[in-house]
Coordinates of C-alpha atoms and ligand atoms in Angstrom, one line a residue:
M1 CA -14.8 -17.8 -6.4
L2 CA -16.5 -14.5 -6.3
N3 CA -19.8 -15.8 -5.0
N4 CA -19.6 -14.4 -1.5
I5 CA -17.2 -11.4 -1.3
A6 CA -19.1 -9.3 1.2
F7 CA -17.2 -10.5 4.3
K8 CA -19.2 -8.0 6.4
D9 CA -18.1 -9.6 9.6
Y10 CA -14.4 -9.8 8.7
K11 CA -12.2 -7.9 11.2
K12 CA -8.6 -7.3 10.3
S13 CA -7.8 -7.1 14.0
G14 CA -8.0 -10.9 14.2
D15 CA -5.2 -11.6 11.7
I16 CA -1.8 -10.3 10.6
H17 CA -3.3 -7.7 8.3
G18 CA -4.7 -5.8 11.3
T19 CA -1.3 -5.4 12.9
V20 CA -0.5 -2.3 10.9
L21 CA -2.4 0.5 9.2
Y22 CA -1.9 1.1 5.5
P23 CA -4.3 3.0 3.2
A24 CA -6.7 1.4 0.8
V25 CA -5.8 -2.2 1.5
M26 CA -7.5 -5.2 -0.1
I27 CA -9.8 -7.4 2.0
A28 CA -7.7 -10.5 2.8
P29 CA -10.4 -13.2 2.7
V30 CA -11.6 -12.0 -0.7
Q31 CA -8.1 -12.3 -2.1
K32 CA -7.7 -15.6 -0.4
N33 CA -10.8 -17.1 -2.0
I34 CA -9.8 -16.0 -5.4
L35 CA -6.2 -17.2 -5.0
N36 CA -7.3 -20.5 -3.5
E37 CA -9.3 -21.4 -6.5
L38 CA -6.7 -20.2 -9.0
I39 CA -3.7 -21.7 -7.3
L40 CA -5.3 -25.1 -6.5
E41 CA -7.0 -25.6 -9.9
N42 CA -4.5 -24.2 -12.4
D43 CA -1.0 -25.3 -11.6
I44 CA 0.1 -21.8 -10.5
L45 CA 3.7 -21.5 -9.6
S46 CA 4.2 -17.7 -9.4
V47 CA 2.2 -14.7 -8.2
F48 CA 3.0 -11.1 -9.0
D49 CA 1.6 -8.0 -7.2
P50 CA 2.9 -4.9 -9.0
F51 CA 1.5 -2.5 -6.3
H52 CA 1.8 -4.7 -3.3
G53 CA 1.1 -2.0 -0.6
S54 CA 0.8 -3.8 2.7
G55 CA 1.2 -7.2 1.0
T56 CA -2.3 -8.6 1.5
A57 CA -2.4 -10.7 -1.7
L58 CA 1.2 -11.9 -1.5
Y59 CA 0.8 -13.0 2.1
E60 CA -2.5 -14.8 1.3
A61 CA -0.8 -16.6 -1.6
M62 CA 2.0 -17.7 0.7
E63 CA -0.6 -19.0 3.2
I64 CA -2.2 -21.1 0.5
S65 CA 1.0 -22.4 -1.0
P66 CA 4.2 -21.8 1.0
N67 CA 6.6 -22.6 -1.8
I68 CA 5.0 -20.5 -4.5
H69 CA 7.2 -17.9 -6.1
L70 CA 6.1 -14.4 -5.0
V71 CA 7.1 -11.2 -6.7
G72 CA 6.0 -7.7 -5.6
C73 CA 6.8 -4.1 -6.3
D74 CA 5.9 -0.8 -4.6
I75 CA 7.4 2.6 -4.8
N76 CA 6.8 3.4 -1.2
P77 CA 9.6 2.1 1.2
L78 CA 7.1 1.7 4.0
A79 CA 5.0 -0.6 1.9
N80 CA 8.2 -2.5 1.2
L81 CA 9.0 -2.8 4.9
I82 CA 5.5 -3.9 5.8
T83 CA 5.3 -6.6 3.1
K84 CA 8.8 -7.8 3.8
V85 CA 8.1 -8.3 7.5
K86 CA 4.8 -10.1 6.7
L87 CA 6.6 -12.5 4.3
Q88 CA 9.8 -13.1 6.2
G89 CA 8.2 -13.2 9.7
V90 CA 10.2 -13.2 12.9
K91 CA 12.8 -15.6 14.3
A92 CA 11.9 -18.0 17.1
N93 CA 14.0 -16.0 19.5
V94 CA 11.8 -12.9 19.1
Y95 CA 10.6 -13.2 22.7
K96 CA 14.1 -13.0 23.9
D97 CA 14.6 -9.8 21.9
I98 CA 11.4 -8.4 23.3
E99 CA 12.8 -8.9 26.8
K100 CA 16.0 -7.2 25.7
L101 CA 13.9 -4.2 24.5
K102 CA 12.1 -4.1 27.8
S103 CA 15.3 -4.0 29.8
Y104 CA 16.8 -1.4 27.5
L105 CA 13.7 0.8 27.9
A106 CA 13.9 0.4 31.7
D107 CA 17.5 1.6 31.7
P108 CA 18.5 3.2 28.4
K109 CA 22.3 3.1 27.9
Y110 CA 22.8 5.3 24.9
I111 CA 20.2 7.3 23.1
Y112 CA 20.9 7.9 19.4
P113 CA 20.1 11.5 18.3
F114 CA 17.9 12.0 15.3
S115 CA 15.8 14.6 13.7
F116 CA 13.8 15.3 10.5
P117 CA 12.3 18.3 8.8
N118 CA 9.4 19.9 10.6
M119 CA 9.4 17.3 13.4
D120 CA 8.3 19.8 16.0
K121 CA 5.1 20.3 14.0
W122 CA 4.2 16.6 13.8
L123 CA 5.5 15.3 17.2
R124 CA 5.0 16.8 20.6
K125 CA 8.3 17.2 22.4
D126 CA 7.7 14.5 25.0
V127 CA 6.4 12.1 22.4
F128 CA 9.5 12.7 20.3
E129 CA 11.7 12.0 23.3
S130 CA 9.9 8.8 24.1
L131 CA 10.2 7.7 20.4
K132 CA 13.9 8.5 20.5
V133 CA 14.4 6.0 23.4
I134 CA 12.4 3.2 21.7
R135 CA 14.2 3.9 18.4
S136 CA 17.6 3.5 20.2
A137 CA 16.4 0.3 21.9
I138 CA 15.4 -1.2 18.5
M139 CA 18.7 -0.2 16.9
H140 CA 20.4 -2.4 19.5
I141 CA 18.6 -5.5 18.3
K142 CA 21.1 -7.5 16.2
D143 CA 18.7 -9.9 14.5
D144 CA 17.6 -8.3 11.2
Q145 CA 14.2 -10.0 11.0
N146 CA 13.2 -9.2 14.6
R147 CA 14.5 -5.6 14.3
L148 CA 12.4 -5.0 11.1
F149 CA 9.4 -6.5 12.9
F150 CA 9.9 -4.0 15.7
W151 CA 10.1 -1.1 13.2
Y152 CA 6.9 -2.4 11.6
M153 CA 5.1 -2.4 14.9
L154 CA 6.4 1.1 15.8
C155 CA 4.7 2.6 12.7
D156 CA 1.2 2.7 14.1
I157 CA 2.5 3.9 17.5
I158 CA 4.2 6.9 15.8
R159 CA 1.0 7.8 13.9
K160 CA -1.3 7.4 16.8
H161 CA 0.9 9.7 19.0
S162 CA 1.6 12.2 16.3
N163 CA -0.1 15.6 15.9
T164 CA -1.8 14.5 12.7
R165 CA -5.6 13.8 12.5
S166 CA -6.7 10.2 12.4
S167 CA -9.6 11.1 10.2
T168 CA -7.5 11.3 7.0
Y169 CA -4.4 9.6 5.5
K170 CA -3.0 13.1 4.7
L171 CA -0.8 14.8 7.3
H172 CA -3.3 17.3 8.7
I173 CA -2.4 19.0 11.9
K174 CA -4.8 18.7 14.9
D175 CA -5.9 21.8 16.8
T176 CA -3.8 22.8 19.8
D177 CA -6.3 21.4 22.4
A178 CA -6.3 18.0 20.7
I179 CA -2.5 18.0 20.6
S180 CA -2.3 18.8 24.3
R181 CA -4.8 15.9 25.1
I182 CA -2.6 13.3 23.4
E183 CA -1.7 10.8 26.1
N184 CA 2.0 9.8 25.8
K185 CA 1.8 6.0 26.1
V186 CA 4.4 5.4 23.4
A187 CA 6.5 2.9 25.4
E188 CA 3.6 0.9 26.9
N189 CA 1.6 0.8 23.7
F190 CA 4.7 -0.4 21.8
I191 CA 5.5 -3.2 24.2
A192 CA 1.9 -4.3 24.3
A193 CA 1.7 -4.3 20.5
I194 CA 4.8 -6.5 20.0
E195 CA 3.9 -8.9 22.8
K196 CA 0.4 -9.3 21.4
N197 CA 1.3 -9.7 17.8
A198 CA 4.7 -11.5 17.5
D199 CA 3.1 -14.9 17.2
K200 CA 1.2 -13.8 14.1
F201 CA 4.5 -13.6 12.3
M202 CA 5.6 -17.2 12.6
H203 CA 4.9 -18.1 9.0
S204 CA 7.4 -17.2 6.3
S205 CA 8.3 -17.7 2.7
N206 CA 11.8 -18.3 1.4
N207 CA 10.7 -17.7 -2.2
F208 CA 9.9 -14.1 -2.5
I209 CA 11.4 -11.0 -4.2
L210 CA 10.2 -7.5 -3.4
Y211 CA 11.3 -4.5 -5.6
K212 CA 11.2 -1.1 -4.0
C213 CA 10.9 1.1 -7.2
D214 CA 8.6 2.4 -9.9
V215 CA 6.8 -0.6 -11.3
L216 CA 6.4 1.0 -14.7
K217 CA 10.2 0.9 -15.1
K218 CA 10.6 -2.5 -13.4
M219 CA 8.1 -4.3 -15.5
K220 CA 10.0 -3.6 -18.6
T221 CA 12.8 -5.9 -17.3
F222 CA 10.5 -8.9 -17.0
D223 CA 10.2 -11.6 -19.6
N224 CA 6.9 -12.2 -21.5
K225 CA 4.5 -14.4 -19.6
N226 CA 6.8 -14.3 -16.6
F227 CA 4.1 -14.8 -14.0
D228 CA 1.2 -17.2 -13.8
V229 CA -1.1 -14.9 -11.9
S230 CA -0.9 -11.1 -11.5
I231 CA -3.1 -9.8 -8.7
T232 CA -3.2 -6.3 -7.4
S233 CA -5.2 -3.2 -6.6
P234 CA -3.6 -0.3 -8.5
P235 CA -4.0 3.4 -7.4
Y236 CA -7.2 4.7 -8.9
G237 CA -6.0 8.2 -9.5
E238 CA -2.9 10.3 -8.7
N239 CA -2.0 10.1 -5.0
A240 CA -2.3 13.8 -4.3
T241 CA -6.1 14.0 -4.7
T242 CA -7.0 10.3 -4.1
V243 CA -4.9 8.4 -1.5
P244 CA -1.6 10.0 -0.4
Y245 CA 0.3 6.8 0.4
G246 CA 3.5 8.7 0.6
Q247 CA 2.5 11.4 2.9
F248 CA 0.8 8.9 5.2
S249 CA 4.1 7.1 5.5
M250 CA 6.6 10.0 6.1
L251 CA 6.7 10.2 9.9
A252 CA 7.5 6.5 10.1
L253 CA 10.0 6.7 7.2
Y254 CA 11.8 9.7 8.9
T255 CA 12.0 7.7 12.2
I256 CA 13.2 4.3 11.0
P257 CA 17.0 4.4 10.3
Q258 CA 17.8 4.5 6.6
N259 CA 19.8 1.4 6.6
D260 CA 16.7 -0.6 7.7
L261 CA 14.7 0.8 4.7
E262 CA 15.0 -0.1 1.0
L263 CA 15.7 3.3 -0.5
E264 CA 16.7 4.6 -3.9
G265 CA 17.9 7.8 -2.4
W266 CA 15.3 10.4 -3.2
E267 CA 12.4 9.3 -0.9
L268 CA 13.1 11.4 2.1
E269 CA 13.8 14.7 0.2
N270 CA 10.4 16.1 1.2
Y271 CA 7.0 15.1 2.5
S272 CA 5.4 14.8 -1.0
I273 CA 8.0 13.4 -3.2
I274 CA 6.8 9.7 -3.0
D275 CA 3.3 10.9 -4.0
S276 CA 4.8 13.0 -6.8
N277 CA 6.8 10.1 -8.2
S278 CA 3.9 7.6 -7.9
M279 CA 1.5 6.6 -10.6
G280 CA 0.0 9.7 -12.3
G281 CA 2.0 12.1 -10.1
I282 CA 3.2 15.5 -11.2
N283 CA 6.4 13.9 -12.5
S284 CA 4.5 11.6 -14.9
E285 CA 4.3 12.2 -18.7
E286 CA 1.2 12.8 -20.7
N287 CA 1.6 10.3 -23.4
I288 CA -1.4 8.3 -24.6
N289 CA -2.2 7.0 -28.0
E290 CA -5.5 7.5 -30.0
Y291 CA -7.1 4.2 -28.8
E292 CA -6.3 5.0 -25.2
K293 CA -7.6 8.6 -25.7
S294 CA -10.9 7.1 -27.0
L295 CA -11.4 5.2 -23.8
I296 CA -11.2 8.3 -21.6
K297 CA -12.7 10.8 -24.0
P298 CA -16.3 10.3 -22.8
Y299 CA -15.2 11.4 -19.3
L300 CA -12.8 14.2 -20.4
D301 CA -15.7 15.7 -22.4
R302 CA -17.6 16.3 -19.1
I303 CA -14.7 17.4 -17.0
S304 CA -13.4 21.0 -16.9
V305 CA -10.4 21.5 -19.1
S306 CA -8.3 22.6 -16.1
K307 CA -8.5 19.0 -14.8
H308 CA -7.7 17.3 -18.1
R309 CA -4.0 17.2 -17.5
K310 CA -4.2 15.3 -14.2
V311 CA -6.6 12.8 -15.7
I312 CA -4.5 12.3 -18.8
R313 CA -1.3 12.0 -16.7
F314 CA -2.8 9.2 -14.6
F315 CA -4.1 7.3 -17.6
S316 CA -0.9 7.7 -19.5
D317 CA 0.8 5.7 -16.6
Y318 CA -2.2 3.4 -16.1
F319 CA -2.4 2.2 -19.7
Q320 CA 1.4 1.7 -19.8
F321 CA 1.0 -0.4 -16.7
L322 CA -1.9 -2.5 -18.2
E323 CA 0.0 -3.0 -21.5
E324 CA 3.0 -4.4 -19.5
L325 CA 0.8 -6.4 -17.2
C326 CA -0.7 -8.2 -20.2
R327 CA 2.8 -8.9 -21.6
V328 CA 4.2 -10.4 -18.3
T329 CA 1.2 -12.4 -17.2
D330 CA 0.8 -15.9 -18.5
K331 CA -2.6 -17.0 -17.1
Y332 CA -4.8 -14.7 -15.0
I333 CA -5.0 -11.1 -14.1
V334 CA -7.0 -10.2 -11.0
L335 CA -7.7 -6.5 -10.2
T336 CA -9.5 -4.7 -7.4
L337 CA -10.5 -1.3 -8.7
G338 CA -12.2 1.8 -7.6
N339 CA -14.0 4.4 -9.7
R340 CA -13.0 7.9 -8.7
T341 CA -14.8 11.1 -9.2
V342 CA -13.4 14.2 -10.9
D343 CA -15.6 17.3 -11.2
R344 CA -18.6 15.2 -10.2
V345 CA -17.9 12.8 -13.1
Q346 CA -17.3 9.3 -12.0
I347 CA -14.6 7.7 -14.1
N348 CA -15.4 4.1 -14.7
L349 CA -12.0 2.6 -14.3
T350 CA -13.5 -0.8 -14.2
D351 CA -15.1 -0.6 -17.6
I352 CA -12.0 1.1 -19.1
T353 CA -9.8 -1.6 -17.7
K354 CA -12.0 -4.4 -18.9
T355 CA -12.2 -3.0 -22.4
F356 CA -8.4 -2.6 -22.5
L357 CA -7.7 -6.1 -21.2
E358 CA -10.2 -7.8 -23.6
R359 CA -8.5 -6.1 -26.5
R360 CA -5.2 -7.5 -25.3
N361 CA -6.6 -11.1 -25.3
F362 CA -7.4 -11.3 -21.7
C363 CA -11.1 -12.2 -21.5
N364 CA -13.2 -11.3 -18.5
V365 CA -14.3 -14.5 -16.6
K366 CA -15.7 -13.0 -13.4
Q367 CA -16.7 -9.6 -12.0
A368 CA -18.0 -8.6 -8.6
Q369 CA -18.9 -5.4 -6.8
R370 CA -18.2 -4.9 -3.1
D371 CA -19.4 -2.1 -0.8
I372 CA -16.6 -0.6 1.2
P373 CA -18.0 -0.6 4.8
I374 CA -15.4 1.4 6.6
K375 CA -13.4 4.2 4.9
R376 CA -11.1 6.8 6.1
T377 CA -11.6 8.6 2.8
P378 CA -15.0 10.2 3.6
K379 CA -17.9 9.4 1.3
V380 CA -18.0 13.2 0.6
T381 CA -14.6 14.5 -0.1
S382 CA -14.7 17.9 -1.5
V383 CA -17.0 20.7 -2.8
V384 CA -17.2 21.6 -6.5
H385 CA -19.5 24.4 -7.7
Q386 CA -20.9 24.6 -4.1
K387 CA -22.0 21.0 -4.2
P388 CA -20.5 18.1 -2.2
V389 CA -18.7 15.5 -4.2
S390 CA -18.9 11.9 -3.2
S391 CA -15.8 9.7 -3.2
M392 CA -15.7 6.0 -4.0
N393 CA -17.6 3.7 -1.8
S394 CA -17.6 0.5 -3.9
E395 CA -14.8 -1.6 -5.2
Y396 CA -14.9 -3.9 -8.2
I397 CA -13.0 -7.1 -8.6
I398 CA -12.4 -8.4 -12.1
I399 CA -10.7 -11.6 -13.2
H400 CA -9.4 -11.9 -16.7
K401 CA -7.9 -15.1 -18.3
R402 CA -5.5 -15.2 -21.2
N403 CA -7.1 -16.5 -24.3
F404 CA -4.0 -18.0 -25.8
Ligands
SAM501 C1 -4.2 0.5 -3.5 S1 -2.5 0.5 -2.9 C2 -2.2 -1.3 -2.8 C3 -2.8 -1.8 -1.5 C4 -2.5 -3.3 -1.4 N1 -3.3 -4.1 -2.4 C5 -2.9 -3.8 0.0 O1 -3.8 -4.6 0.2 O2 -2.2 -3.3 0.9 C6 -1.6 1.0 -4.2 C7 -0.1 1.0 -4.0 O3 0.5 1.4 -5.2 C8 1.8 2.0 -4.9 N2 2.3 2.7 -6.1 C9 1.8 3.9 -6.6 N3 2.5 4.2 -7.7 C10 3.4 3.3 -7.9 C11 4.5 3.0 -8.9 N4 4.6 3.9 -9.9 N5 5.2 2.0 -8.8 C12 5.1 1.1 -7.7 N6 4.1 1.3 -6.8 C13 3.3 2.3 -6.9 C14 1.4 2.8 -3.7 O4 2.6 3.2 -3.0 C15 0.5 1.9 -2.9 O5 1.1 1.2 -2.0

């Protein structure tokens, strides 16, 4: 099942996963190969993705076995929206709703006002005005499934027309010239995108649950051995200095009306709060036991003391997650992992995870390494002691099976 995982010629643009941008997504055909074998050979009835992101694994599981029970969790409301739309699809009347949108845009009746913090910084005035019209048009669509699909498709349009650079997932302002060169094609790009992609959303599952919350808390509420397979790609470090999923999502989250998002109430307080509350974020505790400490000590010994706290904070959450994952998984754990670098020291998250899982009676049955061909996180990310530091450029897939 991990014999050929390169998929060098795979292009997301050909399938549903290419219809929206989300950071650090898994490669769909790789997940599909793994799930195919596990589901078809092992009497698998449920699949859990604790950090579902854009829903790659859950969607692929649905494609293999439409009635399988799917459970996912993510702290980011944009990930929740994206995955919900992939799993619930659109209604057959979506094309009528597209026509309604078009006639509304040709002759807008009422434009709902909206604003958000610092919007002048991130959206040029005319772009904001165009978005306001489209937003109002979408708000007039009555069908919930179709309306959420339209929000989903609007996300990339917002980002592409915003004043942030496309070279990074962080919000990083373009220079003035580049901002003035942005072509305002908000309406035409949006209509083209929904017309081109609506037919990719015709499959749906009626057996899924998505939780929009902190998975560390949510997992405590699940029974032992609740899921046959757990499959995920966890964050590989705290969001702030690895992948800022929250910051990446904020312009879309501020634009989509709150009643169409799954919110706990704190998510829109500021641009960095989702990242702060994510795994290993500044709001996490530093609480690891002696065994866990022994797993990261070889790395800590080589990392400057000023960076210990952030590493310990991340692993405090990560080990808690692995502990719970072993408890709630009945048969297989499949993880796609990256080894990040702190202070030029590469932390081997894959080895650490394998050792932890083996001790908890999940033995490793397969492992594979995959080069990451295209990355928005540059191969060289920062400079420490005047030397460039390379970021991850391989990912590792490990499959563990419960011993008893
Ligand atoms: C590597 S991404 C998952 C990508 C996904 N596999 C895909 O293919 O799109 C990790 C995800 O973990 C989520 N996350 C981080 N901390 C979390 C937490 N404490 N609880 C739930 N989700 C969290 C992030 O929002 C992000 O979507």
